[in-house]
Coordinates of C-alpha atoms in Angstrom, one line a residue:
X2 CA -18.5 -12.6 99.1
X3 CA -22.2 -13.3 99.2
X4 CA -23.9 -13.3 102.5
X5 CA -24.7 -16.9 103.9
X6 CA -28.6 -15.8 103.7
X7 CA -28.3 -15.6 99.9
X8 CA -27.5 -19.4 100.1
X9 CA -30.6 -20.0 102.1
X10 CA -33.6 -18.4 100.2
X11 CA -37.1 -18.2 101.7
X12 CA -39.5 -21.2 100.9
X13 CA -41.9 -20.6 97.9
X14 CA -45.5 -20.0 99.3
X15 CA -47.1 -23.2 100.0
X16 CA -50.8 -24.3 99.3
X17 CA -53.1 -25.0 102.1
X18 CA -56.2 -27.7 102.2
X19 CA -57.8 -25.5 104.7
X20 CA -60.6 -23.3 103.0
X21 CA -60.4 -19.7 103.0
X22 CA -62.2 -17.8 105.9
X23 CA -65.9 -17.7 105.1
X24 CA -66.0 -20.5 102.6
X25 CA -67.1 -24.1 103.6
X26 CA -67.0 -27.3 101.5
X27 CA -70.4 -28.0 99.6
X28 CA -72.7 -30.2 101.5
X29 CA -75.6 -30.6 98.9
X30 CA -74.1 -31.9 95.8
X31 CA -71.7 -30.1 93.3
X32 CA -72.3 -27.4 90.7
X33 CA -74.9 -29.0 88.2
X34 CA -75.7 -32.0 90.1
X35 CA -78.5 -32.3 92.5
X36 CA -78.2 -33.5 96.0
X37 CA -79.3 -37.4 97.0
X38 CA -82.4 -35.6 98.7
X39 CA -83.4 -34.0 95.5
X40 CA -83.7 -37.2 93.3
X41 CA -87.2 -39.4 93.1
X42 CA -87.7 -42.1 95.4
X43 CA -87.2 -44.8 92.6
X44 CA -83.9 -43.6 91.6
X45 CA -82.6 -43.5 95.2
X46 CA -83.6 -47.3 95.5
X47 CA -81.8 -48.5 92.3
X48 CA -78.4 -48.8 93.6
X49 CA -79.5 -50.6 96.7
X50 CA -81.4 -53.1 94.7
X51 CA -78.4 -53.7 92.2
X52 CA -76.1 -54.2 95.1
X53 CA -78.3 -56.7 96.7
X54 CA -78.5 -58.8 93.5
X55 CA -74.8 -59.0 93.2
X56 CA -74.1 -60.8 96.5
X57 CA -75.1 -64.5 95.4
X58 CA -72.9 -64.0 92.3
X59 CA -69.8 -62.9 94.5
X60 CA -70.2 -65.8 96.8
X61 CA -70.2 -68.4 94.0
X62 CA -66.9 -66.8 92.5
X63 CA -65.3 -66.9 95.9
X64 CA -66.0 -70.7 96.2
X65 CA -64.7 -71.5 92.7
X66 CA -61.4 -69.7 93.4
X67 CA -61.1 -71.6 96.8
X68 CA -61.5 -74.7 95.0
X69 CA -59.0 -74.1 92.3
X70 CA -55.7 -76.1 92.5
X71 CA -53.8 -72.8 91.6
X72 CA -56.0 -70.3 93.5
X73 CA -53.5 -69.6 96.0
X74 CA -50.7 -68.5 93.5
X75 CA -52.3 -67.8 90.1
X76 CA -49.2 -65.8 89.0
X77 CA -46.5 -68.1 90.3
X78 CA -44.6 -67.9 93.5
X79 CA -44.6 -64.9 95.6
X80 CA -41.5 -62.9 96.1
X81 CA -41.1 -62.4 99.9
X82 CA -40.6 -59.0 101.0
X83 CA -37.3 -57.9 102.6
X84 CA -37.7 -55.2 105.3
X85 CA -35.0 -52.6 105.4
X86 CA -33.5 -52.6 108.8
X87 CA -34.0 -49.5 110.9
X88 CA -30.9 -47.5 111.4
X89 CA -29.7 -47.5 114.8
X90 CA -28.6 -43.6 115.0
X91 CA -31.0 -40.8 115.4
X92 CA -31.8 -38.7 112.5
X93 CA -30.6 -35.3 112.4
X94 CA -32.9 -32.1 112.3
X95 CA -30.9 -30.5 109.4
X96 CA -30.4 -30.7 106.6
X97 CA -33.7 -32.6 105.9
X98 CA -34.9 -33.7 102.6
X99 CA -38.1 -32.2 101.7
X100 CA -40.7 -33.6 99.1
X101 CA -39.2 -31.1 96.5
X102 CA -35.7 -32.6 97.2
X103 CA -34.2 -29.6 98.7
X104 CA -32.8 -29.2 102.2
X105 CA -34.8 -28.0 105.1
X106 CA -31.9 -25.9 105.8
X107 CA -31.8 -24.3 102.5
X108 CA -35.6 -23.4 102.7
X109 CA -35.7 -21.9 106.0
X110 CA -36.3 -18.2 106.1
X111 CA -35.5 -17.7 109.9
X112 CA -32.9 -18.8 112.3
X113 CA -34.1 -21.6 114.4
X114 CA -35.2 -20.5 117.9
X115 CA -34.2 -22.3 121.0
X116 CA -37.6 -22.7 121.9
X117 CA -38.0 -25.2 118.9
X118 CA -38.3 -28.9 119.5
X119 CA -35.0 -30.8 120.1
X120 CA -36.2 -34.3 119.6
X121 CA -34.7 -34.6 116.0
X122 CA -31.5 -32.8 116.9
X123 CA -28.3 -35.0 117.0
X124 CA -27.3 -35.6 120.6
X125 CA -25.3 -37.9 122.7
X126 CA -22.2 -40.1 122.2
X127 CA -22.3 -42.5 119.0
X128 CA -25.1 -40.7 117.3
X129 CA -23.2 -41.2 114.0
X130 CA -20.5 -43.4 113.2
X131 CA -16.9 -42.0 112.9
X132 CA -16.7 -41.8 109.2
X133 CA -13.7 -40.1 108.5
X134 CA -11.0 -42.8 109.0
X135 CA -9.5 -42.3 105.9
X136 CA -8.9 -38.8 106.2
X137 CA -7.1 -39.3 109.6
X138 CA -5.0 -42.1 108.1
X139 CA -4.0 -39.8 105.2
X140 CA -2.6 -36.9 107.1
X141 CA -1.5 -38.3 110.5
X142 CA 1.8 -40.3 110.8
X143 CA 1.4 -43.9 112.3
X144 CA 2.5 -44.0 116.1
X145 CA 6.3 -43.7 116.1
X146 CA 6.6 -43.1 112.5
X147 CA 7.4 -39.3 112.5
X148 CA 5.3 -36.1 113.1
X149 CA 3.9 -33.3 111.1
X150 CA 5.4 -30.0 111.9
X151 CA 3.2 -26.8 111.4
X152 CA 3.6 -22.9 112.1
X153 CA 1.5 -20.1 113.1
X154 CA 2.8 -16.5 112.9
X155 CA 0.9 -13.8 114.4
X156 CA 0.4 -10.2 113.2
X157 CA -0.6 -11.2 109.7
X158 CA 2.9 -13.1 108.9
X159 CA 2.9 -15.4 106.2
X160 CA 4.4 -18.7 106.8
X161 CA 5.6 -19.1 103.5
X162 CA 8.1 -16.5 104.0
X163 CA 9.3 -18.3 107.1
X164 CA 9.4 -21.6 104.9
X165 CA 11.8 -19.8 102.5
X166 CA 14.1 -18.6 105.4
X167 CA 14.3 -22.1 106.8
X168 CA 14.6 -23.8 103.5
X169 CA 12.0 -26.3 104.6
X170 CA 8.1 -26.4 103.8
X171 CA 6.0 -27.1 106.9
X172 CA 3.8 -29.9 107.0
X173 CA 0.8 -27.9 108.6
X174 CA -0.6 -24.3 108.8
X175 CA -2.4 -23.2 112.1
X176 CA -5.5 -20.8 111.3
X177 CA -7.9 -19.1 113.8
X178 CA -11.6 -18.7 112.9
X179 CA -14.5 -17.1 114.7
X180 CA -18.3 -17.7 114.5
X181 CA -19.0 -14.8 112.5
X182 CA -21.1 -15.6 109.6
X183 CA -19.7 -12.6 107.5
X184 CA -16.1 -14.3 107.6
X185 CA -16.9 -17.8 106.0
X186 CA -13.9 -20.4 105.9
X187 CA -12.4 -22.3 104.1
X188 CA -11.5 -19.2 102.4
X189 CA -9.0 -18.7 99.4
X190 CA -6.0 -18.3 101.8
X191 CA -7.0 -21.5 103.7
X192 CA -7.3 -23.3 100.4
X193 CA -3.8 -22.0 99.0
X194 CA -2.2 -23.4 102.1
X195 CA -3.9 -26.7 101.7
X196 CA -3.2 -26.7 98.1
X197 CA 0.4 -26.3 98.9
X198 CA 0.5 -30.0 100.6
X199 CA -0.1 -28.6 104.2
X200 CA -2.5 -29.7 106.8
X201 CA -4.8 -26.7 107.7
X202 CA -5.7 -26.8 111.3
X203 CA -8.4 -24.5 112.3
X204 CA -9.2 -23.4 116.0
X205 CA -12.9 -22.4 115.6
X206 CA -14.1 -20.0 118.4
X207 CA -17.6 -19.1 119.4
X208 CA -16.6 -15.3 119.3
X209 CA -16.7 -12.5 116.9
X210 CA -13.4 -11.0 116.3
X211 CA -14.4 -7.8 114.9
X212 CA -17.8 -7.6 116.5
X213 CA -19.8 -8.4 113.5
X214 CA -22.4 -11.0 112.8
X215 CA -25.0 -11.9 110.1
X216 CA -28.4 -11.2 111.5
X217 CA -30.1 -13.1 108.7
X218 CA -28.3 -16.4 109.6
X219 CA -27.4 -16.2 113.4
X220 CA -28.5 -14.5 116.5
X221 CA -26.4 -11.8 118.1
X222 CA -23.7 -13.0 120.3
X223 CA -25.3 -13.6 123.7
X224 CA -22.5 -12.3 126.0
X225 CA -19.4 -10.1 126.1
X226 CA -16.2 -11.3 127.6
X227 CA -12.7 -9.9 128.2
X228 CA -10.1 -11.4 125.5
X229 CA -6.7 -11.4 127.1
X230 CA -4.9 -11.6 123.8
X231 CA -6.4 -8.4 122.3
X232 CA -7.0 -6.9 125.8
X233 CA -10.6 -5.9 124.7
X234 CA -14.1 -7.1 125.1
X235 CA -15.3 -9.6 122.7
X236 CA -18.9 -10.5 121.8
X237 CA -19.5 -14.2 122.2
X238 CA -21.9 -16.7 121.3
X239 CA -22.6 -19.4 124.0
X240 CA -22.9 -23.2 124.1
X241 CA -26.6 -22.8 124.9
X242 CA -27.1 -21.0 121.6
X243 CA -25.4 -23.9 119.7
X244 CA -27.5 -26.5 121.6
X245 CA -30.7 -24.7 121.3
X246 CA -30.3 -25.0 117.5
X247 CA -29.9 -21.1 116.8
X248 CA -26.4 -21.4 115.1
X249 CA -27.4 -24.6 112.9
X250 CA -27.7 -22.9 109.4
X251 CA -24.2 -21.2 110.1
X252 CA -22.7 -24.6 111.4
X253 CA -24.0 -26.2 108.3
X254 CA -22.9 -23.7 105.7
X255 CA -19.2 -24.0 107.2
X256 CA -19.6 -27.8 107.2
X257 CA -20.7 -27.8 103.3
X258 CA -18.1 -25.5 102.4
X259 CA -15.2 -27.8 104.2
X260 CA -17.0 -30.8 102.2
X261 CA -16.9 -29.0 99.0
X262 CA -13.1 -27.7 99.4
X263 CA -11.4 -31.0 98.4
X264 CA -9.0 -30.5 101.4
X265 CA -8.8 -32.3 104.6
X266 CA -9.0 -29.9 107.5
X267 CA -8.2 -30.5 111.1
X268 CA -10.7 -28.7 113.4
X269 CA -10.8 -28.2 117.0
X270 CA -13.6 -26.2 118.9
X271 CA -12.8 -23.5 121.4
X272 CA -9.3 -24.5 122.3
X273 CA -8.0 -24.5 126.0
X274 CA -11.7 -24.8 127.5
X275 CA -9.5 -26.5 130.4
X276 CA -8.3 -23.0 131.3
X277 CA -11.6 -21.4 131.7
X278 CA -11.9 -19.3 134.9
X279 CA -14.6 -21.3 136.5
X280 CA -12.6 -24.5 136.7
X281 CA -9.5 -22.9 138.0
X282 CA -7.9 -21.2 135.1
X283 CA -7.8 -17.7 133.6
X284 CA -9.6 -17.6 130.5
X285 CA -12.8 -15.6 131.0
X286 CA -13.9 -16.1 127.4
X287 CA -14.3 -19.9 127.9
X288 CA -16.0 -19.4 131.1
X289 CA -18.5 -17.0 129.4
X290 CA -19.2 -19.7 126.6
X291 CA -20.7 -22.0 129.4
X292 CA -19.9 -24.9 131.5
X293 CA -17.8 -27.8 130.8
X294 CA -20.8 -30.3 130.4
X295 CA -22.2 -27.6 127.7
X296 CA -18.6 -27.6 125.9
X297 CA -18.8 -31.4 125.8
X298 CA -22.5 -31.6 124.5
X299 CA -21.6 -28.7 121.9
X300 CA -18.6 -30.5 120.8
X301 CA -20.8 -33.6 119.8
X302 CA -23.3 -31.4 118.4
X303 CA -21.1 -29.9 115.9
X304 CA -19.4 -33.1 114.9
X305 CA -22.7 -34.7 114.4
X306 CA -24.0 -32.0 112.1
X307 CA -20.8 -32.2 109.9
X308 CA -21.5 -36.1 109.9
X309 CA -25.0 -35.8 109.1
X310 CA -24.0 -33.6 106.1
X311 CA -21.5 -36.5 105.0
X312 CA -18.5 -34.3 105.8
X313 CA -15.6 -37.0 106.0
X314 CA -12.8 -34.8 105.3
X315 CA -12.1 -33.6 108.7
X316 CA -9.8 -34.6 111.4
X317 CA -11.4 -33.6 114.8
X318 CA -9.1 -32.5 117.4
X319 CA -9.4 -31.3 121.1
X320 CA -6.9 -28.8 122.2
X321 CA -6.3 -28.2 125.9
X322 CA -3.8 -25.9 127.6
X323 CA -2.9 -28.9 129.7
X324 CA -1.1 -27.1 132.5
X325 CA -3.5 -29.1 135.0
X326 CA -2.4 -32.2 133.9
X327 CA 0.5 -32.8 136.3
X328 CA -1.9 -32.3 139.2
X329 CA -4.0 -35.3 139.9
X330 CA -6.5 -33.4 142.0
X331 CA -7.1 -31.1 139.0
X332 CA -7.5 -33.7 136.1
X333 CA -11.2 -34.2 136.7
X334 CA -11.5 -31.1 134.3
X335 CA -10.1 -33.0 131.4
X336 CA -12.8 -35.8 132.0
X337 CA -15.6 -33.1 132.3
X338 CA -14.8 -31.7 128.9
X339 CA -14.3 -34.9 127.2
X340 CA -17.1 -35.3 124.3
X341 CA -17.1 -39.0 124.4
X342 CA -15.8 -42.1 122.4
X343 CA -15.6 -41.9 118.8
X344 CA -15.7 -38.1 118.6
X345 CA -12.2 -37.2 118.8
X346 CA -9.4 -38.2 116.5
X347 CA -6.4 -36.4 118.1
X348 CA -5.6 -35.0 121.6
X349 CA -3.4 -31.8 121.5
X350 CA -2.2 -29.7 124.2
X351 CA -0.3 -26.4 124.3
X352 CA 3.0 -26.4 126.2
X353 CA 5.6 -23.8 126.5
X354 CA 9.0 -23.2 127.8
X355 CA 7.8 -19.7 129.0
X356 CA 10.3 -18.4 131.3
X357 CA 14.1 -18.1 131.0
X358 CA 14.4 -18.3 134.7
X359 CA 12.8 -21.8 134.8
X360 CA 14.4 -23.1 131.6
X361 CA 12.8 -26.3 130.3
X362 CA 13.7 -28.6 127.6
X363 CA 11.3 -29.7 124.8
X364 CA 10.9 -33.1 126.7
X365 CA 10.3 -31.3 129.8
X366 CA 7.2 -29.5 128.6
X367 CA 5.6 -32.5 126.6
X368 CA 6.0 -35.2 129.4
X369 CA 3.2 -33.9 132.1
X370 CA 0.2 -34.3 129.7
X371 CA 1.8 -37.2 127.6
X372 CA 2.3 -39.1 131.1
X373 CA -1.2 -38.3 132.4
X374 CA -2.7 -39.5 129.3
X375 CA -1.0 -42.8 128.9
X376 CA -1.7 -43.2 132.7
X377 CA -5.3 -43.2 132.0
X378 CA -6.1 -39.9 133.0
X379 CA -9.4 -40.3 130.8
X380 CA -10.1 -44.0 131.4
X381 CA -13.1 -43.3 133.8
X382 CA -15.0 -41.6 130.7
X383 CA -13.3 -43.1 127.7
X384 CA -10.8 -46.0 128.0
X385 CA -9.9 -45.7 124.6
X386 CA -8.7 -42.2 124.4
X387 CA -5.4 -43.0 125.8
X388 CA -4.8 -44.9 122.3
X389 CA -5.5 -41.8 120.1
X390 CA -2.8 -39.9 118.5
X391 CA -1.5 -37.0 120.5
X392 CA -0.2 -33.6 119.1
X393 CA 0.9 -30.2 120.2
X394 CA -1.7 -27.4 119.2
X395 CA 0.9 -25.1 120.3
X396 CA 4.3 -25.0 121.6
X397 CA 7.2 -22.7 121.8
X398 CA 10.0 -21.2 123.8
X399 CA 10.9 -17.7 125.1
X400 CA 13.8 -15.8 123.3
X401 CA 16.9 -16.5 124.8
X402 CA 20.7 -17.5 123.7
X403 CA 19.6 -21.1 124.5
X404 CA 16.8 -21.3 122.3
X405 CA 18.7 -22.3 118.9
X406 CA 20.1 -25.3 120.7
X407 CA 16.5 -25.9 122.2
X408 CA 15.1 -26.2 118.6
X409 CA 17.7 -28.2 117.1
X410 CA 17.1 -30.5 119.9
X411 CA 13.6 -31.4 119.2
X412 CA 14.3 -34.2 116.5
X413 CA 16.2 -36.2 119.1
X414 CA 13.7 -35.8 122.0
X415 CA 10.4 -36.1 120.0
X416 CA 10.9 -40.0 119.2
X417 CA 10.6 -40.1 123.2
X418 CA 6.8 -39.4 122.6
X419 CA 5.9 -41.8 119.7
X420 CA 2.1 -41.1 120.1
X421 CA 2.8 -37.3 119.2
X422 CA 2.3 -37.2 115.5
X423 CA 1.6 -33.4 114.9
X424 CA 3.1 -30.3 116.6
X425 CA 2.6 -26.4 115.5
X426 CA 5.2 -23.9 116.8
X427 CA 3.4 -20.6 117.9
X428 CA 5.5 -17.6 116.6
X429 CA 3.5 -15.1 118.4
X430 CA 4.2 -13.3 121.9
X431 CA 6.6 -13.1 124.4
X432 CA 6.5 -17.1 124.7
X433 CA 7.5 -17.9 121.3
X434 CA 7.9 -15.6 118.7
X435 CA 10.9 -16.5 116.6
X436 CA 10.0 -15.1 113.0
X437 CA 12.3 -12.0 113.5
X438 CA 15.0 -14.1 115.2
X439 CA 17.7 -15.0 112.6
X440 CA 19.6 -17.5 115.0
X441 CA 16.4 -19.3 115.9
X442 CA 15.2 -19.6 112.3
X443 CA 18.3 -21.1 111.3
X444 CA 18.1 -23.5 114.1
X445 CA 14.5 -24.5 113.3
X446 CA 15.8 -25.3 109.5
X447 CA 18.3 -27.4 110.7
X448 CA 15.8 -29.3 112.9
X449 CA 13.3 -29.7 110.0
X450 CA 15.8 -31.4 108.0
X451 CA 15.4 -34.5 110.2
X452 CA 13.8 -37.5 108.4
X453 CA 11.6 -37.6 111.5
X454 CA 9.3 -34.9 110.3
X455 CA 7.1 -35.7 107.5
X456 CA 4.7 -34.1 105.0
X457 CA 1.6 -35.5 103.4
X458 CA -0.8 -34.4 100.8
X459 CA -3.9 -33.9 102.7
X460 CA -6.3 -33.9 99.9
X461 CA -9.3 -36.0 99.2
X462 CA -9.8 -35.5 95.4

């Protein structure tokens, strides 16, 4: 795989109109021609005499034209000039088309500095229109008309193997991607999953899973943070680096690859930011990335860059852990994280039946966030948010003798939540792993035979 820097060659050397040091423009005429001060007096006066003699002729001609009956429109009626209306949105900083017809992103030889001007960067709600309505309609069922069922398997597992065991193809596949430019996506595996008729849902995280990065395209990650999943320190980029423009070239490269893929992707950014440690959660990675306000601004920034490149084959998701939704005094965190009207296509959250001693049904785990959204939890920042499609970015149940029936009951309980149009089972860890549980696999296969689960063909060409 080529490095991203190969796709962004340095600009060709440009010419300058400023004279080289030690050279000054000629002030006494040009090579082979004398200056005016070197001419005889009578040759210097001739142009003045000739100009004066022409004045009466020009005055007479002007009078004739004024008196002519067709003097005003000698060539027939004038076609009025139509002024092109000014676009109401702010222009992006990249990609900009240069005089040579190339993108400024493609000719830049260095990563933008955070000190660079932000006057031309997209910012704020509503900068670009939501132009992906066709993609959303193509992959997400209408309210109450069913749901896509997706799967994530840990430890390098292949969901196609689990599909074979259940006898059912999943409607979606969950994928996790970092910001390391040496690991560009979509890759061949992402495309293979999409080509099979699955919606690929990507969680895009501002960390480097293996500690690497491409220094020719992006700065070094600014912070280290403890990853509770891998139990190790991770290098992370921050929201300040995104908002400072330092990751523009990387973001634009991924956006172009998504655009060129021909598949529709669901993308969420730094999932479970509501669980950041500084807002009452336990996730130190999300805290290290920046504040809730910076998250919301970074979400808008990324969406705007995709839209500026004409990327319409994306369904934009925001994914929360959701556990605070049942506490009214903690719901402000969701309002603080909201990117604004027109940026999010689907709201998803990650509920679990996480303990055998406090067994909860599928309905039990879905209800708190669903009820909070329907009750207007986000009305203060966006009264239209509660009408968006909902989804379960992750869900699962702990292993237990009751789990097979828990799975079989999902098709009967899911229609109680008609705005949930998408859900992904997270087969990983102690809260949900089932791909080694034959009884659970059999029960899941039975559940997926329900006509309520639909499959789409999420492609744009």
